[in-house]
Amino acid sequence: MNGPAARLRNFLRERLPVDGEQLRALTNEPVPHHLKHWWFCLGGTPAYLFVVMIVTGILLAFWYEATPTRAWESVRVISEDVAYGWFLRSVHRWAATLMVAAVVLHQMRVFFTGAYRRPRELNWLIGMGLLVCTLMAGFTGYSLVYEQLSYWGATVAANLADNVPVIGGLLKSFLLGGDDYNAHTLSRFFVLHGAILPVTMIGLIALHVTLIRLHGVAEMKFRRDEATAPRFFNFFPDHLLTELTIGLVLMILLCVLASIFPVPIGPRADPLSTPEVIKPEWFFYVAFRWLKLWSERAAFLSLGAIVVVMAAWPFIDGWIRRKRPGSEASVFVGIVAVLAILGLTVWEALVAH
Amino acid sequence: MSLEWKKSVIAVLGLLFLGSLVLIQKLEVDRRAVEAKLVAEPIVVPAASRQCVDCHAQSTPGLVDHWKDSTHAHKGVGCVECHQAEKGDADGFDHYGAHVAAIVTPMDCGRCHPDEAKEFGASHHAKGGNILASLDNLLAEVVEGSRSPMNPHAPTPGRPDVTSVNGLASVEVGCKQCHGSKVGLLATDGRSITVDDLKPDKHGKPTNTAILADVQRRDGKPLLHSGSWPNTGIGRINLDGSLGSCSACHSRHDFSARRARQPENCGKCHLGPDHPQKEIYEESKHGVAYRDLKDHMNLDAKDWVLGDDYSQAPTCATCHMSGNLRNGGKVTHDPGERISWTNRPPVSLGMDTDKNHAVIKESDPAKRAAAIADGGDSWQAKRQRMTDVCMHCHTQDYVTSFYEQYDDLVVLYNEKFAKPGQAIVAALRAQKLLTPQEFDEEIEWTWYYLWHHEGRRARHGASMMAPDYTHWHGMFEVAERFYVELIPQARELAAHAAASGKQAEADAVTKVIDEILARPEHVWQDKGH
Amino acid sequence: MTLSLLASYGTFAAMAGRFLLPTGGRPRRWLLVSDLGSFRAGATRTFVAPTGERIVIARRAAGDASGGDDRGAPALDEFVALSSTCPHLGCQVTWQPQETRFFCPCHNGTFAPDGSPTGGPPLEANQSLPRYPLRIDAGLLYIEVPLADGAAT
């Protein structure tokens, strides 16, 4: 009993006063039976993709140089010269795309199942924060490549930020590090993309998961479920295996996407000529089309208002349900919103200007 | 789903993931293999030339771009390697810390390319500048222009600066751009200081250094006489005494072997009414095949050896200069080495050359043989070298018969028209029925057209298989010129002489004409009496 | 299952590691030094490499030349190109003409004009100044040197 293994265990136990059993009990929360349905795993998917983004992002940062003179060239070096560079860059880019899609799907699932309702309003708010961070990370990410889209996207976005009431000018200066796109701008985007946003997201994700743990996952009942099925199953190892499966499917998907559609590198940014056809990434199509529909200021402010309404929806919904118990208003609002988003996205995708 | 089942699913998915990574690896390997061939080697600007490149990339970016695409750039040969001048060079000047000269001569190129420079120096090309007292030059200097500057005879509206006429303009812009100028430094009094004044030693350094004080300079840079520069004529006579210009064929600043291999390059000069080699080549099957197959001819190859690097079609360079499998790939920069007739003079001569690479004009067979033996070269040896080229695609019998056809045409022209024409003009001159001055009498123009334009077209056409040039542009016009112009003009001169009391002279000329026309090849004419 | 997971994610990690490795060192290239005619026996030249390094190229004095073909062309072994990077710990050596030696300021290493060590740590470890490969091709002397970053255009 006094072998070196036991001595080591005692040594660790003394300095890390956590018992394995305690840890297991603490983390091994009961998982509601409905999570056996695969489409309820859309929360774990973005989390897994986030880890992929962090890993590939750190790798890419080893070669990336955040200066206007070298940025495009360094991305070219990554894509063409470095071993597996094209692959890791493609995985990073495709994971970003899938992550945005997964976050949006996750949010739709939460919305339509009413999982945001009391007492879970705060977690919806945090989720909104994560959505905004994800989109911003997507935007700052493609600004770093310093191809034409990067440059003009950043320029347009910074000028839009100017429309924010009161602090607009300040925000723009903060974003660009000057009055217009200059030598400091790219480092700012790099810090946002590589430090501020990921750290914020890690914090938000931690809060998100903690709140889920504290509230417990909202339970669902399905008609098809056998009445005899247990209400819960164990996180270890059952749900973990599910998540592992999802992770592997995602990895395979990323590999396939990266090899069939490797991410190209566009023409280097030219501050003297805006390309004929310029469009942001697909997940900004909605906002892009919306901005073109109204006057710039009205569109931008209404966009802000929409985001605020989305964030505040659990409270608005709660108010409606207090006034008219049993109202399904939120479902209809949701359907209208989804159709509007889809419509604007498709519209933008189909036209050149 | 049971836990065991899930584990198996994960195991399979893990293997699939591994499989897709293997696929990624294969893509990576394939990509590397392709890129290894695709990626152009980066250019290195040699340290000594970095300053030149930095500045000239702003001031003359095209020039720097040309250089960057050159083999020189890839091998680390920069600006100063070619442009450097030594203290004491006539045209050297200090330029941002380097001592350079604008004109790069074969002597400069020869520092690294000694064999090429030597072969070129021995060629007829290098002597192209020595036309300066020829018939052609007389035409341009005197007939077309004026040897001394003239006054303008009426104002040119809008150009009050036109105060004198440079009578040598046609020579400078026409003749010398192919033949090469005698490069001159601009003197303070406007005259041209050439190699004749500088008297350079064998290293190109002027021995007459006193005259350099007369050179006009701007910021220390000696100015060149605009009558002599810009010029890339192939026989340029340079300030250092060297002959020729490598850029005539290789172009600055990319010094392209590829370009020199293409007929368009030779076509800058070898075209037109007097020697349409370019058009003749284009009419021939050789030229037709080249135009069709050019893209497959590996023109970028390092050595471009016929039979090894390509065999689709010959260009000018293929037959006259480039290496081939049968000669061990040896390139020559003396295109005369494979030419067995010279069709340049009025009467074609066999291309026996002496040790100075000059055509042997001697008629005594023993003396000819001696000159050939003494470091010379026989026409048979030259023809054999050309035959080696032909035989990459044609059999010996085919080539031999081709040469019989070619020889027959040249001999026919020589015997039926050239020697008789020459004899008639000589008789007129001997009898003083012509002034010593060339081109002041119509028959002199007639005779010049006959041999210099039409006669050459016929012979060149035969040499490179262009039937239309041999016949319609060639022998047909030679015959017309002979029967319809030369003979009547000669008779008229004789008649005029007889009328003015020079009966003896007239009779002598008429006798020469009659003897010629009595030959069987000329008696076809029905004189009606 | 564990094996399959380890193999797949392990491969991914290995690829990531390979990604971080430098891409095969600096590219090297043969560059022209000079024609042989103007490089006299006993002469020394400084060749500035694209990286900025000053490389001393020397041709041995006539007399101790061992080779050369019948045309009197110099043989390759008459030439030597010395790096100015000290083999000890990579500092740059300087030429001290009054001492006729190369001197490394980091640990007082010294070298003879032919690059052999004469003092300091290089002598103890018997390390000579590194030599660059030279080549004679068609009467021209070439040297193989690393290219600077961004030499590509």
mmCIF file with all atom_site columns, C-alpha atoms in Angstrom, chain A residues 26-96:
data_model
loop_
_atom_site.group_PDB
_atom_site.id
_atom_site.type_symbol
_atom_site.label_atom_id
_atom_site.label_alt_id
_atom_site.label_comp_id
_atom_site.label_asym_id
_atom_site.label_entity_id
_atom_site.label_seq_id
_atom_site.pdbx_PDB_ins_code
_atom_site.Cartn_x
_atom_site.Cartn_y
_atom_site.Cartn_z
_atom_site.occupancy
_atom_site.B_iso_or_equiv
_atom_site.pdbx_formal_charge
_atom_site.auth_seq_id
_atom_site.auth_comp_id
_atom_site.auth_asym_id
_atom_site.auth_atom_id
_atom_site.pdbx_PDB_model_num
ATOM 1  C CA . LEU A 1 26 ? -20.570 17.336 -9.817  1.00 0.00 ? 26 LEU A CA 1
ATOM 2  C CA . THR A 1 27 ? -20.295 17.038 -13.580 1.00 0.00 ? 27 THR A CA 1
ATOM 3  C CA . ASN A 1 28 ? -22.329 13.967 -14.279 1.00 0.00 ? 28 ASN A CA 1
ATOM 4  C CA . GLU A 1 29 ? -25.615 15.770 -14.439 1.00 0.00 ? 29 GLU A CA 1
ATOM 5  C CA . PRO A 1 30 ? -28.702 13.921 -15.508 1.00 0.00 ? 30 PRO A CA 1
ATOM 6  C CA . VAL A 1 31 ? -29.443 14.508 -19.192 1.00 0.00 ? 31 VAL A CA 1
ATOM 7  C CA . PRO A 1 32 ? -33.090 14.656 -20.245 1.00 0.00 ? 32 PRO A CA 1
ATOM 8  C CA . HIS A 1 33 ? -34.175 11.790 -22.375 1.00 0.00 ? 33 HIS A CA 1
ATOM 9  C CA . HIS A 1 34 ? -35.092 13.993 -25.359 1.00 0.00 ? 34 HIS A CA 1
ATOM 10 C CA . LEU A 1 35 ? -31.406 14.655 -25.957 1.00 0.00 ? 35 LEU A CA 1
ATOM 11 C CA . LYS A 1 36 ? -31.349 11.145 -27.366 1.00 0.00 ? 36 LYS A CA 1
ATOM 12 C CA . HIS A 1 37 ? -32.836 12.880 -30.390 1.00 0.00 ? 37 HIS A CA 1
ATOM 13 C CA . TRP A 1 38 ? -29.990 14.028 -32.531 1.00 0.00 ? 38 TRP A CA 1
ATOM 14 C CA . TRP A 1 39 ? -31.377 17.434 -33.427 1.00 0.00 ? 39 TRP A CA 1
ATOM 15 C CA . PHE A 1 40 ? -31.155 18.487 -29.830 1.00 0.00 ? 40 PHE A CA 1
ATOM 16 C CA . CYS A 1 41 ? -27.387 18.466 -30.051 1.00 0.00 ? 41 CYS A CA 1
ATOM 17 C CA . LEU A 1 42 ? -27.132 21.775 -31.868 1.00 0.00 ? 42 LEU A CA 1
ATOM 18 C CA . GLY A 1 43 ? -25.805 23.393 -28.721 1.00 0.00 ? 43 GLY A CA 1
ATOM 19 C CA . GLY A 1 44 ? -22.807 21.071 -28.509 1.00 0.00 ? 44 GLY A CA 1
ATOM 20 C CA . THR A 1 45 ? -22.024 21.506 -32.198 1.00 0.00 ? 45 THR A CA 1
ATOM 21 C CA . PRO A 1 46 ? -21.028 25.163 -32.094 1.00 0.00 ? 46 PRO A CA 1
ATOM 22 C CA . ALA A 1 47 ? -19.077 24.486 -28.924 1.00 0.00 ? 47 ALA A CA 1
ATOM 23 C CA . TYR A 1 48 ? -17.123 21.744 -30.648 1.00 0.00 ? 48 TYR A CA 1
ATOM 24 C CA . LEU A 1 49 ? -16.580 23.925 -33.715 1.00 0.00 ? 49 LEU A CA 1
ATOM 25 C CA . PHE A 1 50 ? -15.421 26.704 -31.412 1.00 0.00 ? 50 PHE A CA 1
ATOM 26 C CA . VAL A 1 51 ? -12.684 24.396 -30.120 1.00 0.00 ? 51 VAL A CA 1
ATOM 27 C CA . VAL A 1 52 ? -11.718 23.580 -33.724 1.00 0.00 ? 52 VAL A CA 1
ATOM 28 C CA . MET A 1 53 ? -11.571 27.312 -34.480 1.00 0.00 ? 53 MET A CA 1
ATOM 29 C CA . ILE A 1 54 ? -9.346  27.941 -31.459 1.00 0.00 ? 54 ILE A CA 1
ATOM 30 C CA . VAL A 1 55 ? -6.944  25.134 -32.378 1.00 0.00 ? 55 VAL A CA 1
ATOM 31 C CA . THR A 1 56 ? -6.677  25.982 -36.082 1.00 0.00 ? 56 THR A CA 1
ATOM 32 C CA . GLY A 1 57 ? -6.697  29.705 -35.305 1.00 0.00 ? 57 GLY A CA 1
ATOM 33 C CA . ILE A 1 58 ? -3.706  29.393 -32.990 1.00 0.00 ? 58 ILE A CA 1
ATOM 34 C CA . LEU A 1 59 ? -1.894  27.361 -35.645 1.00 0.00 ? 59 LEU A CA 1
ATOM 35 C CA . LEU A 1 60 ? -2.603  29.923 -38.359 1.00 0.00 ? 60 LEU A CA 1
ATOM 36 C CA . ALA A 1 61 ? -1.430  32.736 -36.076 1.00 0.00 ? 61 ALA A CA 1
ATOM 37 C CA . PHE A 1 62 ? 2.040   31.165 -36.106 1.00 0.00 ? 62 PHE A CA 1
ATOM 38 C CA . TRP A 1 63 ? 2.457   32.227 -39.737 1.00 0.00 ? 63 TRP A CA 1
ATOM 39 C CA . TYR A 1 64 ? 0.105   35.174 -40.050 1.00 0.00 ? 64 TYR A CA 1
ATOM 40 C CA . GLU A 1 65 ? 1.528   38.709 -40.086 1.00 0.00 ? 65 GLU A CA 1
ATOM 41 C CA . ALA A 1 66 ? -0.930  41.474 -39.271 1.00 0.00 ? 66 ALA A CA 1
ATOM 42 C CA . THR A 1 67 ? 0.463   44.335 -41.331 1.00 0.00 ? 67 THR A CA 1
ATOM 43 C CA . PRO A 1 68 ? -1.027  45.652 -44.559 1.00 0.00 ? 68 PRO A CA 1
ATOM 44 C CA . THR A 1 69 ? 2.238   45.046 -46.401 1.00 0.00 ? 69 THR A CA 1
ATOM 45 C CA . ARG A 1 70 ? 2.661   41.445 -45.325 1.00 0.00 ? 70 ARG A CA 1
ATOM 46 C CA . ALA A 1 71 ? -0.824  40.174 -44.445 1.00 0.00 ? 71 ALA A CA 1
ATOM 47 C CA . TRP A 1 72 ? -1.900  39.032 -47.880 1.00 0.00 ? 72 TRP A CA 1
ATOM 48 C CA . GLU A 1 73 ? 1.528   37.600 -48.618 1.00 0.00 ? 73 GLU A CA 1
ATOM 49 C CA . SER A 1 74 ? 1.567   35.673 -45.340 1.00 0.00 ? 74 SER A CA 1
ATOM 50 C CA . VAL A 1 75 ? -1.859  34.214 -46.088 1.00 0.00 ? 75 VAL A CA 1
ATOM 51 C CA . ARG A 1 76 ? -0.518  33.241 -49.499 1.00 0.00 ? 76 ARG A CA 1
ATOM 52 C CA . VAL A 1 77 ? 2.457   31.595 -47.836 1.00 0.00 ? 77 VAL A CA 1
ATOM 53 C CA . ILE A 1 78 ? 0.088   29.678 -45.555 1.00 0.00 ? 78 ILE A CA 1
ATOM 54 C CA . SER A 1 79 ? -2.081  28.619 -48.480 1.00 0.00 ? 79 SER A CA 1
ATOM 55 C CA . GLU A 1 80 ? 0.686   27.760 -50.915 1.00 0.00 ? 80 GLU A CA 1
ATOM 56 C CA . ASP A 1 81 ? 4.024   27.204 -49.245 1.00 0.00 ? 81 ASP A CA 1
ATOM 57 C CA . VAL A 1 82 ? 3.500   25.778 -45.766 1.00 0.00 ? 82 VAL A CA 1
ATOM 58 C CA . ALA A 1 83 ? 2.741   22.077 -45.403 1.00 0.00 ? 83 ALA A CA 1
ATOM 59 C CA . TYR A 1 84 ? -1.002  21.519 -44.853 1.00 0.00 ? 84 TYR A CA 1
ATOM 60 C CA . GLY A 1 85 ? -1.488  25.284 -44.673 1.00 0.00 ? 85 GLY A CA 1
ATOM 61 C CA . TRP A 1 86 ? -4.266  25.230 -47.256 1.00 0.00 ? 86 TRP A CA 1
ATOM 62 C CA . PHE A 1 87 ? -5.969  22.460 -45.292 1.00 0.00 ? 87 PHE A CA 1
ATOM 63 C CA . LEU A 1 88 ? -5.854  24.145 -41.896 1.00 0.00 ? 88 LEU A CA 1
ATOM 64 C CA . ARG A 1 89 ? -6.939  27.466 -43.361 1.00 0.00 ? 89 ARG A CA 1
ATOM 65 C CA . SER A 1 90 ? -9.816  25.782 -45.168 1.00 0.00 ? 90 SER A CA 1
ATOM 66 C CA . VAL A 1 91 ? -10.842 23.945 -42.002 1.00 0.00 ? 91 VAL A CA 1
ATOM 67 C CA . HIS A 1 92 ? -10.771 27.233 -40.084 1.00 0.00 ? 92 HIS A CA 1
ATOM 68 C CA . ARG A 1 93 ? -12.896 28.964 -42.679 1.00 0.00 ? 93 ARG A CA 1
ATOM 69 C CA . TRP A 1 94 ? -15.373 26.109 -43.103 1.00 0.00 ? 94 TRP A CA 1
ATOM 70 C CA . ALA A 1 95 ? -15.646 25.623 -39.342 1.00 0.00 ? 95 ALA A CA 1
ATOM 71 C CA . ALA A 1 96 ? -16.548 29.312 -39.095 1.00 0.00 ? 96 ALA A CA 1
#
